[in-house]
Every structure is written in structure tokens, then in C-alpha cells.
mmCIF file with all atom_site columns, C-alpha atoms in Angstrom:
data_model
loop_
_atom_site.group_PDB
_atom_site.id
_atom_site.type_symbol
_atom_site.label_atom_id
_atom_site.label_alt_id
_atom_site.label_comp_id
_atom_site.label_asym_id
_atom_site.label_entity_id
_atom_site.label_seq_id
_atom_site.pdbx_PDB_ins_code
_atom_site.Cartn_x
_atom_site.Cartn_y
_atom_site.Cartn_z
_atom_site.occupancy
_atom_site.B_iso_or_equiv
_atom_site.pdbx_formal_charge
_atom_site.auth_seq_id
_atom_site.auth_comp_id
_atom_site.auth_asym_id
_atom_site.auth_atom_id
_atom_site.pdbx_PDB_model_num
ATOM 1   C CA . UNK A 1 1   ? -2.251  1.908   17.822  1.00 76.00 ? 217 UNK A CA 1
ATOM 2   C CA . UNK A 1 2   ? -4.094  2.375   14.585  1.00 85.00 ? 218 UNK A CA 1
ATOM 3   C CA . UNK A 1 3   ? -5.728  -0.648  13.025  1.00 92.00 ? 219 UNK A CA 1
ATOM 4   C CA . UNK A 1 4   ? -7.794  -1.365  9.924   1.00 96.00 ? 220 UNK A CA 1
ATOM 5   C CA . UNK A 1 5   ? -10.092 -4.363  9.761   1.00 97.00 ? 221 UNK A CA 1
ATOM 6   C CA . UNK A 1 6   ? -11.557 -5.840  6.601   1.00 98.00 ? 222 UNK A CA 1
ATOM 7   C CA . UNK A 1 7   ? -13.683 -8.744  7.810   1.00 97.00 ? 223 UNK A CA 1
ATOM 8   C CA . UNK A 1 8   ? -14.179 -10.412 4.435   1.00 96.00 ? 224 UNK A CA 1
ATOM 9   C CA . UNK A 1 9   ? -11.195 -12.006 2.732   1.00 96.00 ? 225 UNK A CA 1
ATOM 10  C CA . UNK A 1 10  ? -13.322 -13.084 -0.217  1.00 98.00 ? 226 UNK A CA 1
ATOM 11  C CA . UNK A 1 11  ? -16.521 -11.640 -1.650  1.00 98.00 ? 227 UNK A CA 1
ATOM 12  C CA . UNK A 1 12  ? -18.400 -12.870 -4.708  1.00 98.00 ? 228 UNK A CA 1
ATOM 13  C CA . UNK A 1 13  ? -21.168 -10.814 -6.252  1.00 97.00 ? 229 UNK A CA 1
ATOM 14  C CA . UNK A 1 14  ? -23.218 -11.283 -9.400  1.00 98.00 ? 230 UNK A CA 1
ATOM 15  C CA . UNK A 1 15  ? -22.814 -8.769  -12.189 1.00 97.00 ? 231 UNK A CA 1
ATOM 16  C CA . UNK A 1 16  ? -25.371 -6.009  -11.799 1.00 97.00 ? 232 UNK A CA 1
ATOM 17  C CA . UNK A 1 17  ? -25.856 -6.619  -8.076  1.00 98.00 ? 233 UNK A CA 1
ATOM 18  C CA . UNK A 1 18  ? -24.831 -4.080  -5.406  1.00 97.00 ? 234 UNK A CA 1
ATOM 19  C CA . UNK A 1 19  ? -21.399 -4.343  -3.842  1.00 97.00 ? 235 UNK A CA 1
ATOM 20  C CA . UNK A 1 20  ? -20.333 -3.427  -0.322  1.00 97.00 ? 236 UNK A CA 1
ATOM 21  C CA . UNK A 1 21  ? -16.839 -4.028  0.974   1.00 98.00 ? 237 UNK A CA 1
ATOM 22  C CA . UNK A 1 22  ? -16.557 -3.458  4.697   1.00 98.00 ? 238 UNK A CA 1
ATOM 23  C CA . UNK A 1 23  ? -13.827 -1.542  6.448   1.00 98.00 ? 239 UNK A CA 1
ATOM 24  C CA . UNK A 1 24  ? -13.627 -0.651  10.129  1.00 97.00 ? 240 UNK A CA 1
ATOM 25  C CA . UNK A 1 25  ? -10.834 1.193   11.801  1.00 95.00 ? 241 UNK A CA 1
ATOM 26  C CA . UNK A 1 26  ? -9.586  2.000   15.253  1.00 93.00 ? 242 UNK A CA 1
ATOM 27  C CA . UNK A 1 27  ? -7.728  5.216   15.752  1.00 87.00 ? 243 UNK A CA 1
ATOM 28  C CA . UNK A 1 28  ? -7.865  7.909   18.373  1.00 78.00 ? 244 UNK A CA 1
ATOM 29  C CA . UNK A 1 29  ? -6.895  10.849  16.195  1.00 78.00 ? 245 UNK A CA 1
ATOM 30  C CA . UNK A 1 30  ? -8.357  12.274  13.005  1.00 79.00 ? 246 UNK A CA 1
ATOM 31  C CA . UNK A 1 31  ? -7.615  9.716   10.350  1.00 86.00 ? 247 UNK A CA 1
ATOM 32  C CA . UNK A 1 32  ? -7.680  10.043  6.616   1.00 88.00 ? 248 UNK A CA 1
ATOM 33  C CA . UNK A 1 33  ? -9.191  6.979   4.980   1.00 91.00 ? 249 UNK A CA 1
ATOM 34  C CA . UNK A 1 34  ? -8.405  5.526   1.572   1.00 93.00 ? 250 UNK A CA 1
ATOM 35  C CA . UNK A 1 35  ? -9.373  2.626   -0.640  1.00 95.00 ? 251 UNK A CA 1
ATOM 36  C CA . UNK A 1 36  ? -6.613  1.144   -2.790  1.00 96.00 ? 252 UNK A CA 1
ATOM 37  C CA . UNK A 1 37  ? -7.244  -1.434  -5.520  1.00 96.00 ? 253 UNK A CA 1
ATOM 38  C CA . UNK A 1 38  ? -5.032  -3.965  -7.224  1.00 96.00 ? 254 UNK A CA 1
ATOM 39  C CA . UNK A 1 39  ? -6.280  -5.433  -10.491 1.00 96.00 ? 255 UNK A CA 1
ATOM 40  C CA . UNK A 1 40  ? -4.808  -8.681  -11.770 1.00 94.00 ? 256 UNK A CA 1
ATOM 41  C CA . UNK A 1 41  ? -1.135  -8.236  -12.734 1.00 92.00 ? 257 UNK A CA 1
ATOM 42  C CA . UNK A 1 42  ? -1.241  -4.519  -12.018 1.00 94.00 ? 258 UNK A CA 1
ATOM 43  C CA . UNK A 1 43  ? 0.262   -2.427  -9.266  1.00 95.00 ? 259 UNK A CA 1
ATOM 44  C CA . UNK A 1 44  ? -1.558  -1.122  -6.244  1.00 96.00 ? 260 UNK A CA 1
ATOM 45  C CA . UNK A 1 45  ? -3.360  2.139   -7.032  1.00 94.00 ? 261 UNK A CA 1
ATOM 46  C CA . UNK A 1 46  ? -5.537  4.620   -5.218  1.00 92.00 ? 262 UNK A CA 1
ATOM 47  C CA . UNK A 1 47  ? -9.256  4.196   -5.843  1.00 93.00 ? 263 UNK A CA 1
ATOM 48  C CA . UNK A 1 48  ? -10.645 6.938   -3.634  1.00 90.00 ? 264 UNK A CA 1
ATOM 49  C CA . UNK A 1 49  ? -10.094 8.891   -0.427  1.00 87.00 ? 265 UNK A CA 1
ATOM 50  C CA . UNK A 1 50  ? -12.692 10.139  1.980   1.00 83.00 ? 266 UNK A CA 1
ATOM 51  C CA . UNK A 1 51  ? -11.563 13.737  1.976   1.00 76.00 ? 267 UNK A CA 1
ATOM 52  C CA . UNK A 1 52  ? -12.226 14.257  -1.731  1.00 76.00 ? 268 UNK A CA 1
ATOM 53  C CA . UNK A 1 53  ? -15.712 12.744  -1.546  1.00 72.00 ? 269 UNK A CA 1
ATOM 54  C CA . UNK A 1 54  ? -15.424 11.627  -5.158  1.00 77.00 ? 270 UNK A CA 1
ATOM 55  C CA . UNK A 1 55  ? -17.109 8.769   -6.954  1.00 78.00 ? 271 UNK A CA 1
ATOM 56  C CA . UNK A 1 56  ? -14.534 6.772   -8.881  1.00 84.00 ? 272 UNK A CA 1
ATOM 57  C CA . UNK A 1 57  ? -15.617 4.031   -11.317 1.00 91.00 ? 273 UNK A CA 1
ATOM 58  C CA . UNK A 1 58  ? -19.032 4.194   -9.674  1.00 91.00 ? 274 UNK A CA 1
ATOM 59  C CA . UNK A 1 59  ? -17.624 3.469   -6.185  1.00 94.00 ? 275 UNK A CA 1
ATOM 60  C CA . UNK A 1 60  ? -18.326 5.652   -3.175  1.00 93.00 ? 276 UNK A CA 1
ATOM 61  C CA . UNK A 1 61  ? -17.317 5.450   0.462   1.00 94.00 ? 277 UNK A CA 1
ATOM 62  C CA . UNK A 1 62  ? -18.577 7.471   3.380   1.00 88.00 ? 278 UNK A CA 1
ATOM 63  C CA . UNK A 1 63  ? -16.596 7.959   6.536   1.00 89.00 ? 279 UNK A CA 1
ATOM 64  C CA . UNK A 1 64  ? -18.770 7.179   9.555   1.00 90.00 ? 280 UNK A CA 1
ATOM 65  C CA . UNK A 1 65  ? -16.875 8.384   12.598  1.00 88.00 ? 281 UNK A CA 1
ATOM 66  C CA . UNK A 1 66  ? -19.538 7.126   15.005  1.00 90.00 ? 282 UNK A CA 1
ATOM 67  C CA . UNK A 1 67  ? -19.217 3.567   13.729  1.00 91.00 ? 283 UNK A CA 1
ATOM 68  C CA . UNK A 1 68  ? -15.548 4.016   12.744  1.00 93.00 ? 284 UNK A CA 1
ATOM 69  C CA . UNK A 1 69  ? -16.307 2.592   9.332   1.00 95.00 ? 285 UNK A CA 1
ATOM 70  C CA . UNK A 1 70  ? -15.430 3.428   5.744   1.00 95.00 ? 286 UNK A CA 1
ATOM 71  C CA . UNK A 1 71  ? -17.346 0.903   3.677   1.00 97.00 ? 287 UNK A CA 1
ATOM 72  C CA . UNK A 1 72  ? -16.916 0.873   -0.100  1.00 96.00 ? 288 UNK A CA 1
ATOM 73  C CA . UNK A 1 73  ? -20.082 0.667   -2.150  1.00 96.00 ? 289 UNK A CA 1
ATOM 74  C CA . UNK A 1 74  ? -21.183 0.386   -5.737  1.00 96.00 ? 290 UNK A CA 1
ATOM 75  C CA . UNK A 1 75  ? -24.824 0.024   -6.804  1.00 96.00 ? 291 UNK A CA 1
ATOM 76  C CA . UNK A 1 76  ? -24.252 -2.207  -9.838  1.00 97.00 ? 292 UNK A CA 1
ATOM 77  C CA . UNK A 1 77  ? -21.211 -4.465  -10.050 1.00 97.00 ? 293 UNK A CA 1
ATOM 78  C CA . UNK A 1 78  ? -19.320 -4.832  -13.312 1.00 97.00 ? 294 UNK A CA 1
ATOM 79  C CA . UNK A 1 79  ? -16.996 -7.658  -14.317 1.00 97.00 ? 295 UNK A CA 1
ATOM 80  C CA . UNK A 1 80  ? -14.027 -5.286  -14.449 1.00 96.00 ? 296 UNK A CA 1
ATOM 81  C CA . UNK A 1 81  ? -14.486 -4.601  -10.734 1.00 97.00 ? 297 UNK A CA 1
ATOM 82  C CA . UNK A 1 82  ? -12.955 -7.985  -9.914  1.00 98.00 ? 298 UNK A CA 1
ATOM 83  C CA . UNK A 1 83  ? -9.795  -7.138  -7.975  1.00 98.00 ? 299 UNK A CA 1
ATOM 84  C CA . UNK A 1 84  ? -8.156  -6.997  -4.559  1.00 98.00 ? 300 UNK A CA 1
ATOM 85  C CA . UNK A 1 85  ? -9.327  -4.051  -2.473  1.00 98.00 ? 301 UNK A CA 1
ATOM 86  C CA . UNK A 1 86  ? -7.443  -2.608  0.500   1.00 98.00 ? 302 UNK A CA 1
ATOM 87  C CA . UNK A 1 87  ? -8.727  -0.105  2.993   1.00 97.00 ? 303 UNK A CA 1
ATOM 88  C CA . UNK A 1 88  ? -6.027  2.110   4.515   1.00 95.00 ? 304 UNK A CA 1
ATOM 89  C CA . UNK A 1 89  ? -5.671  5.002   6.899   1.00 93.00 ? 305 UNK A CA 1
ATOM 90  C CA . UNK A 1 90  ? -3.154  7.609   7.857   1.00 89.00 ? 306 UNK A CA 1
ATOM 91  C CA . UNK A 1 91  ? -3.151  10.376  10.407  1.00 78.00 ? 307 UNK A CA 1
ATOM 92  C CA . UNK A 1 92  ? -3.147  13.892  9.110   1.00 70.00 ? 308 UNK A CA 1
ATOM 93  C CA . UNK A 1 93  ? 0.492   14.898  8.772   1.00 67.00 ? 309 UNK A CA 1
ATOM 94  C CA . UNK A 1 94  ? 1.717   11.320  9.263   1.00 71.00 ? 310 UNK A CA 1
ATOM 95  C CA . UNK A 1 95  ? 2.990   9.686   6.118   1.00 74.00 ? 311 UNK A CA 1
ATOM 96  C CA . UNK A 1 96  ? 2.569   6.084   7.175   1.00 86.00 ? 312 UNK A CA 1
ATOM 97  C CA . UNK A 1 97  ? -0.305  4.167   5.568   1.00 92.00 ? 313 UNK A CA 1
ATOM 98  C CA . UNK A 1 98  ? -1.823  1.384   7.646   1.00 94.00 ? 314 UNK A CA 1
ATOM 99  C CA . UNK A 1 99  ? -3.552  -1.182  5.460   1.00 97.00 ? 315 UNK A CA 1
ATOM 100 C CA . UNK A 1 100 ? -6.187  -3.782  6.146   1.00 97.00 ? 316 UNK A CA 1
ATOM 101 C CA . UNK A 1 101 ? -5.688  -7.358  5.025   1.00 97.00 ? 317 UNK A CA 1
ATOM 102 C CA . UNK A 1 102 ? -7.712  -6.830  1.881   1.00 98.00 ? 318 UNK A CA 1
ATOM 103 C CA . UNK A 1 103 ? -10.838 -8.262  0.286   1.00 98.00 ? 319 UNK A CA 1
ATOM 104 C CA . UNK A 1 104 ? -10.729 -10.152 -2.979  1.00 98.00 ? 320 UNK A CA 1
ATOM 105 C CA . UNK A 1 105 ? -13.842 -9.214  -4.934  1.00 98.00 ? 321 UNK A CA 1
ATOM 106 C CA . UNK A 1 106 ? -15.001 -11.524 -7.691  1.00 98.00 ? 322 UNK A CA 1
ATOM 107 C CA . UNK A 1 107 ? -17.824 -10.499 -9.986  1.00 98.00 ? 323 UNK A CA 1
ATOM 108 C CA . UNK A 1 108 ? -19.730 -13.465 -11.324 1.00 97.00 ? 324 UNK A CA 1
ATOM 109 C CA . UNK A 1 109 ? -20.924 -12.958 -14.927 1.00 95.00 ? 325 UNK A CA 1
ATOM 110 C CA . UNK B 2 1   ? 6.912   4.633   -18.359 1.00 56.00 ? 200 UNK B CA 1
ATOM 111 C CA . UNK B 2 2   ? 6.928   7.502   -15.881 1.00 76.00 ? 201 UNK B CA 1
ATOM 112 C CA . UNK B 2 3   ? 5.672   5.487   -12.927 1.00 93.00 ? 202 UNK B CA 1
ATOM 113 C CA . UNK B 2 4   ? 7.593   4.120   -9.956  1.00 96.00 ? 203 UNK B CA 1
ATOM 114 C CA . UNK B 2 5   ? 10.021  1.399   -10.990 1.00 97.00 ? 204 UNK B CA 1
ATOM 115 C CA . UNK B 2 6   ? 11.637  -1.302  -8.890  1.00 98.00 ? 205 UNK B CA 1
ATOM 116 C CA . UNK B 2 7   ? 14.511  -3.640  -9.634  1.00 97.00 ? 206 UNK B CA 1
ATOM 117 C CA . UNK B 2 8   ? 14.865  -6.518  -9.599  1.00 97.00 ? 207 UNK B CA 1
ATOM 118 C CA . UNK B 2 9   ? 11.297  -7.750  -9.915  1.00 97.00 ? 208 UNK B CA 1
ATOM 119 C CA . UNK B 2 10  ? 12.183  -11.136 -8.463  1.00 98.00 ? 209 UNK B CA 1
ATOM 120 C CA . UNK B 2 11  ? 15.062  -12.235 -6.269  1.00 98.00 ? 210 UNK B CA 1
ATOM 121 C CA . UNK B 2 12  ? 15.809  -15.714 -4.993  1.00 98.00 ? 211 UNK B CA 1
ATOM 122 C CA . UNK B 2 13  ? 18.574  -15.950 -2.448  1.00 98.00 ? 212 UNK B CA 1
ATOM 123 C CA . UNK B 2 14  ? 19.935  -18.388 0.070   1.00 98.00 ? 213 UNK B CA 1
ATOM 124 C CA . UNK B 2 15  ? 19.553  -17.837 3.772   1.00 97.00 ? 214 UNK B CA 1
ATOM 125 C CA . UNK B 2 16  ? 22.386  -15.749 5.133   1.00 97.00 ? 215 UNK B CA 1
ATOM 126 C CA . UNK B 2 17  ? 23.076  -13.850 1.927   1.00 98.00 ? 216 UNK B CA 1
ATOM 127 C CA . UNK B 2 18  ? 22.705  -10.084 1.542   1.00 98.00 ? 217 UNK B CA 1
ATOM 128 C CA . UNK B 2 19  ? 20.297  -8.582  -0.976  1.00 98.00 ? 218 UNK B CA 1
ATOM 129 C CA . UNK B 2 20  ? 19.724  -5.057  -2.237  1.00 98.00 ? 219 UNK B CA 1
ATOM 130 C CA . UNK B 2 21  ? 16.660  -3.676  -3.968  1.00 98.00 ? 220 UNK B CA 1
ATOM 131 C CA . UNK B 2 22  ? 16.354  -0.439  -5.864  1.00 98.00 ? 221 UNK B CA 1
ATOM 132 C CA . UNK B 2 23  ? 13.413  1.929   -6.241  1.00 98.00 ? 222 UNK B CA 1
ATOM 133 C CA . UNK B 2 24  ? 13.181  4.810   -8.705  1.00 97.00 ? 223 UNK B CA 1
ATOM 134 C CA . UNK B 2 25  ? 10.306  7.138   -7.775  1.00 95.00 ? 224 UNK B CA 1
ATOM 135 C CA . UNK B 2 26  ? 8.367   9.431   -10.040 1.00 92.00 ? 225 UNK B CA 1
ATOM 136 C CA . UNK B 2 27  ? 10.849  12.179  -10.833 1.00 89.00 ? 226 UNK B CA 1
ATOM 137 C CA . UNK B 2 28  ? 9.221   15.152  -9.129  1.00 84.00 ? 227 UNK B CA 1
ATOM 138 C CA . UNK B 2 29  ? 8.175   13.222  -6.016  1.00 89.00 ? 228 UNK B CA 1
ATOM 139 C CA . UNK B 2 30  ? 10.088  14.156  -2.889  1.00 89.00 ? 229 UNK B CA 1
ATOM 140 C CA . UNK B 2 31  ? 8.662   11.439  -0.619  1.00 91.00 ? 230 UNK B CA 1
ATOM 141 C CA . UNK B 2 32  ? 9.535   7.787   -0.953  1.00 94.00 ? 231 UNK B CA 1
ATOM 142 C CA . UNK B 2 33  ? 8.160   4.880   1.078   1.00 95.00 ? 232 UNK B CA 1
ATOM 143 C CA . UNK B 2 34  ? 9.003   1.216   1.549   1.00 97.00 ? 233 UNK B CA 1
ATOM 144 C CA . UNK B 2 35  ? 6.409   -1.379  2.498   1.00 97.00 ? 234 UNK B CA 1
ATOM 145 C CA . UNK B 2 36  ? 6.533   -5.134  2.919   1.00 97.00 ? 235 UNK B CA 1
ATOM 146 C CA . UNK B 2 37  ? 3.691   -7.460  2.025   1.00 96.00 ? 236 UNK B CA 1
ATOM 147 C CA . UNK B 2 38  ? 3.467   -11.097 3.011   1.00 95.00 ? 237 UNK B CA 1
ATOM 148 C CA . UNK B 2 39  ? 0.949   -13.606 1.700   1.00 92.00 ? 238 UNK B CA 1
ATOM 149 C CA . UNK B 2 40  ? -2.604  -12.841 2.782   1.00 91.00 ? 239 UNK B CA 1
ATOM 150 C CA . UNK B 2 41  ? -1.683  -9.548  4.392   1.00 94.00 ? 240 UNK B CA 1
ATOM 151 C CA . UNK B 2 42  ? -1.890  -5.936  3.375   1.00 96.00 ? 241 UNK B CA 1
ATOM 152 C CA . UNK B 2 43  ? 1.262   -3.889  2.879   1.00 97.00 ? 242 UNK B CA 1
ATOM 153 C CA . UNK B 2 44  ? 3.082   -2.991  6.103   1.00 96.00 ? 243 UNK B CA 1
ATOM 154 C CA . UNK B 2 45  ? 4.998   0.243   6.423   1.00 95.00 ? 244 UNK B CA 1
ATOM 155 C CA . UNK B 2 46  ? 8.762   -0.055  6.793   1.00 95.00 ? 245 UNK B CA 1
ATOM 156 C CA . UNK B 2 47  ? 10.242  3.412   6.341   1.00 95.00 ? 246 UNK B CA 1
ATOM 157 C CA . UNK B 2 48  ? 9.962   6.656   4.442   1.00 92.00 ? 247 UNK B CA 1
ATOM 158 C CA . UNK B 2 49  ? 12.126  9.474   3.150   1.00 93.00 ? 248 UNK B CA 1
ATOM 159 C CA . UNK B 2 50  ? 11.549  13.093  2.428   1.00 91.00 ? 249 UNK B CA 1
ATOM 160 C CA . UNK B 2 51  ? 14.236  13.973  -0.094  1.00 92.00 ? 250 UNK B CA 1
ATOM 161 C CA . UNK B 2 52  ? 17.364  12.304  1.312   1.00 93.00 ? 251 UNK B CA 1
ATOM 162 C CA . UNK B 2 53  ? 16.258  12.341  4.966   1.00 93.00 ? 252 UNK B CA 1
ATOM 163 C CA . UNK B 2 54  ? 14.891  9.140   6.466   1.00 92.00 ? 253 UNK B CA 1
ATOM 164 C CA . UNK B 2 55  ? 12.093  10.436  8.677   1.00 90.00 ? 254 UNK B CA 1
ATOM 165 C CA . UNK B 2 56  ? 10.492  7.335   10.147  1.00 88.00 ? 255 UNK B CA 1
ATOM 166 C CA . UNK B 2 57  ? 11.349  3.672   10.579  1.00 90.00 ? 256 UNK B CA 1
ATOM 167 C CA . UNK B 2 58  ? 8.974   0.935   11.651  1.00 90.00 ? 257 UNK B CA 1
ATOM 168 C CA . UNK B 2 59  ? 9.830   -1.487  14.426  1.00 86.00 ? 258 UNK B CA 1
ATOM 169 C CA . UNK B 2 60  ? 9.518   -4.098  11.654  1.00 79.00 ? 259 UNK B CA 1
ATOM 170 C CA . UNK B 2 61  ? 12.805  -2.750  10.287  1.00 84.00 ? 260 UNK B CA 1
ATOM 171 C CA . UNK B 2 62  ? 15.342  -4.777  12.247  1.00 88.00 ? 261 UNK B CA 1
ATOM 172 C CA . UNK B 2 63  ? 19.049  -4.000  12.368  1.00 92.00 ? 262 UNK B CA 1
ATOM 173 C CA . UNK B 2 64  ? 19.543  -6.234  9.352   1.00 96.00 ? 263 UNK B CA 1
ATOM 174 C CA . UNK B 2 65  ? 17.547  -3.815  7.204   1.00 96.00 ? 264 UNK B CA 1
ATOM 175 C CA . UNK B 2 66  ? 18.925  -0.523  5.980   1.00 96.00 ? 265 UNK B CA 1
ATOM 176 C CA . UNK B 2 67  ? 17.495  1.947   3.515   1.00 96.00 ? 266 UNK B CA 1
ATOM 177 C CA . UNK B 2 68  ? 19.129  4.896   1.825   1.00 96.00 ? 267 UNK B CA 1
ATOM 178 C CA . UNK B 2 69  ? 18.201  7.665   -0.536  1.00 96.00 ? 268 UNK B CA 1
ATOM 179 C CA . UNK B 2 70  ? 21.545  9.366   -0.994  1.00 91.00 ? 269 UNK B CA 1
ATOM 180 C CA . UNK B 2 71  ? 20.671  12.097  -3.474  1.00 87.00 ? 270 UNK B CA 1
ATOM 181 C CA . UNK B 2 72  ? 16.993  12.363  -2.813  1.00 86.00 ? 271 UNK B CA 1
ATOM 182 C CA . UNK B 2 73  ? 16.169  10.474  -5.986  1.00 91.00 ? 272 UNK B CA 1
ATOM 183 C CA . UNK B 2 74  ? 16.364  6.665   -6.095  1.00 96.00 ? 273 UNK B CA 1
ATOM 184 C CA . UNK B 2 75  ? 16.422  4.557   -2.944  1.00 98.00 ? 274 UNK B CA 1
ATOM 185 C CA . UNK B 2 76  ? 17.941  1.231   -1.998  1.00 98.00 ? 275 UNK B CA 1
ATOM 186 C CA . UNK B 2 77  ? 16.774  -1.256  0.603   1.00 98.00 ? 276 UNK B CA 1
ATOM 187 C CA . UNK B 2 78  ? 19.380  -3.726  1.796   1.00 97.00 ? 277 UNK B CA 1
ATOM 188 C CA . UNK B 2 79  ? 18.725  -6.819  3.853   1.00 97.00 ? 278 UNK B CA 1
ATOM 189 C CA . UNK B 2 80  ? 21.756  -8.420  5.456   1.00 97.00 ? 279 UNK B CA 1
ATOM 190 C CA . UNK B 2 81  ? 21.955  -12.069 6.512   1.00 97.00 ? 280 UNK B CA 1
ATOM 191 C CA . UNK B 2 82  ? 18.575  -12.882 5.026   1.00 97.00 ? 281 UNK B CA 1
ATOM 192 C CA . UNK B 2 83  ? 16.225  -15.206 6.873   1.00 96.00 ? 282 UNK B CA 1
ATOM 193 C CA . UNK B 2 84  ? 13.337  -17.252 5.529   1.00 96.00 ? 283 UNK B CA 1
ATOM 194 C CA . UNK B 2 85  ? 10.955  -14.900 7.297   1.00 95.00 ? 284 UNK B CA 1
ATOM 195 C CA . UNK B 2 86  ? 12.174  -12.091 5.038   1.00 96.00 ? 285 UNK B CA 1
ATOM 196 C CA . UNK B 2 87  ? 10.433  -13.735 2.077   1.00 97.00 ? 286 UNK B CA 1
ATOM 197 C CA . UNK B 2 88  ? 7.840   -11.203 0.952   1.00 97.00 ? 287 UNK B CA 1
ATOM 198 C CA . UNK B 2 89  ? 6.925   -8.638  -1.662  1.00 97.00 ? 288 UNK B CA 1
ATOM 199 C CA . UNK B 2 90  ? 8.780   -5.383  -1.068  1.00 98.00 ? 289 UNK B CA 1
ATOM 200 C CA . UNK B 2 91  ? 6.838   -2.391  -2.354  1.00 98.00 ? 290 UNK B CA 1
ATOM 201 C CA . UNK B 2 92  ? 8.075   1.108   -2.992  1.00 98.00 ? 291 UNK B CA 1
ATOM 202 C CA . UNK B 2 93  ? 5.821   4.138   -3.315  1.00 96.00 ? 292 UNK B CA 1
ATOM 203 C CA . UNK B 2 94  ? 6.351   7.827   -3.885  1.00 93.00 ? 293 UNK B CA 1
ATOM 204 C CA . UNK B 2 95  ? 4.320   10.977  -3.440  1.00 90.00 ? 294 UNK B CA 1
ATOM 205 C CA . UNK B 2 96  ? 4.427   14.721  -3.783  1.00 84.00 ? 295 UNK B CA 1
ATOM 206 C CA . UNK B 2 97  ? 1.974   15.991  -1.230  1.00 71.00 ? 296 UNK B CA 1
ATOM 207 C CA . UNK B 2 98  ? -0.006  19.033  -2.337  1.00 63.00 ? 297 UNK B CA 1
ATOM 208 C CA . UNK B 2 99  ? -0.960  21.703  0.125   1.00 54.00 ? 298 UNK B CA 1
ATOM 209 C CA . UNK B 2 100 ? -3.696  20.454  2.371   1.00 51.00 ? 299 UNK B CA 1
ATOM 210 C CA . UNK B 2 101 ? -4.233  17.078  3.955   1.00 50.00 ? 300 UNK B CA 1
ATOM 211 C CA . UNK B 2 102 ? -4.834  14.763  1.062   1.00 51.00 ? 301 UNK B CA 1
ATOM 212 C CA . UNK B 2 103 ? -2.151  13.083  -0.995  1.00 71.00 ? 302 UNK B CA 1
ATOM 213 C CA . UNK B 2 104 ? -1.707  9.947   -3.041  1.00 83.00 ? 303 UNK B CA 1
ATOM 214 C CA . UNK B 2 105 ? 1.059   7.390   -2.866  1.00 90.00 ? 304 UNK B CA 1
ATOM 215 C CA . UNK B 2 106 ? 1.997   5.858   -6.230  1.00 92.00 ? 305 UNK B CA 1
ATOM 216 C CA . UNK B 2 107 ? 3.206   2.297   -5.940  1.00 96.00 ? 306 UNK B CA 1
ATOM 217 C CA . UNK B 2 108 ? 5.777   0.394   -7.897  1.00 97.00 ? 307 UNK B CA 1
ATOM 218 C CA . UNK B 2 109 ? 5.331   -3.195  -9.104  1.00 97.00 ? 308 UNK B CA 1
ATOM 219 C CA . UNK B 2 110 ? 7.271   -4.594  -6.170  1.00 97.00 ? 309 UNK B CA 1
ATOM 220 C CA . UNK B 2 111 ? 10.257  -6.894  -5.730  1.00 98.00 ? 310 UNK B CA 1
ATOM 221 C CA . UNK B 2 112 ? 9.379   -10.437 -4.725  1.00 98.00 ? 311 UNK B CA 1
ATOM 222 C CA . UNK B 2 113 ? 12.042  -11.899 -2.454  1.00 98.00 ? 312 UNK B CA 1
ATOM 223 C CA . UNK B 2 114 ? 12.275  -15.627 -1.840  1.00 98.00 ? 313 UNK B CA 1
ATOM 224 C CA . UNK B 2 115 ? 14.778  -16.838 0.744   1.00 98.00 ? 314 UNK B CA 1
ATOM 225 C CA . UNK B 2 116 ? 15.569  -20.551 0.483   1.00 97.00 ? 315 UNK B CA 1
#
């Protein structure tokens, strides 16, 4: 069974400091990994996906198959980064997204 | 607003009553998904449609739950004989997968169900 683990429910970081939100997964196939974000009073939206290798809003995430991790990083936190972040995976060709429990990131001014 | 819409946004019902939620996807999207999210958890997959065909159902979807997408456009999720454990946020998402492996699901605002 596929599983996504986000070990931190809450994370507080000072503005300007680096951010790392951890995500580990267990899956035997070839997963596609995503980060979704939910800002206050907004709907869940895609932040980035590993296959596109983009940097969105200064965030990056590298898929490490050896460590089965997909940590989300940003070198300098901004106040507008405060939000709920969910790591998710799906198998190629399978439409079902499996989400982690989420990490609430708070940026301290 | 051309995003995914869900109605109602909030529903309070008494245990044992039936409820129905509606989801209107983005117009050109042929895939539609339902998820359920309880407090402190991430969204959990319930079911999905490609056009009008329901292609997968989670074991979470008991016999009291039924979903339809009769014309391949909007979808309804009905819960019969509601139980307090059904209290959750019900999320709908839609997508139009491009060629290749990567796609994005666009989420609606959700319907918050409270069973008293």
C-alpha cells in the first residue's frame, strides 16, 4: 500500500530563514510526487510536482528514490509562505492521489 | 469564476438523514474526483470518474455512499443514513490530463458536513 508521511504537523520559521518541509513515502512502483498548498481561506492548489522540476514561489523539491523522500525547500522564507502544505503521490497511470497529513508552516515576522 | 464549484458549502444534518452534494468541474475537464478530509488529516480518495464512467471506488466508500456523473459534467455525492463519523469536508477536484505522465487536479472549496 502506498503511504505518505509528513513527520511535522507544525513548523515555525523566522522570515528570511531557510525552510524545509519533510516528506517520506513508501511505494513499490514508480510514483509521481506532488506538493499541494492551502493558504488561509483558499482552496487546495498544486505547488509543484517532481516531474516538472520547476521552482515555484522559490520552492524546490527533489525526489530522492534511495531515501524515498521528497522534501520541500526554500532558502529564504517569506511571510506569505504561511500555509498548510500537503505532500502527495500517485502511481503513473493511476488517478488516485494519496496525501500526507500535512504540515502547517508559520513564518514568524 | 471558472474554477471547480461545490454546493452547498456547509451542510448540517441529523443522524439518519440523507444528504446530497454537487460538484461542477472546470468545463473542459473530463476527470472528476471526490475526496474526504477529516480534522488533522490529509484528503482521502473516495472515487473518480472519467466522463460519466466511475472508474475506481475506495474501500472508504461504504454502501451508504453513491456518486454519479450522469452526463459527464457535474457530479453528485449522496450519503444515505448519515452517521456522526461522516462529518468531514468533502472535496471535489477535476483534471484534464495532458499527454505524458504529469497532470494537475484542481480542487473545489469543499462542502463541510456536520452530522448531529
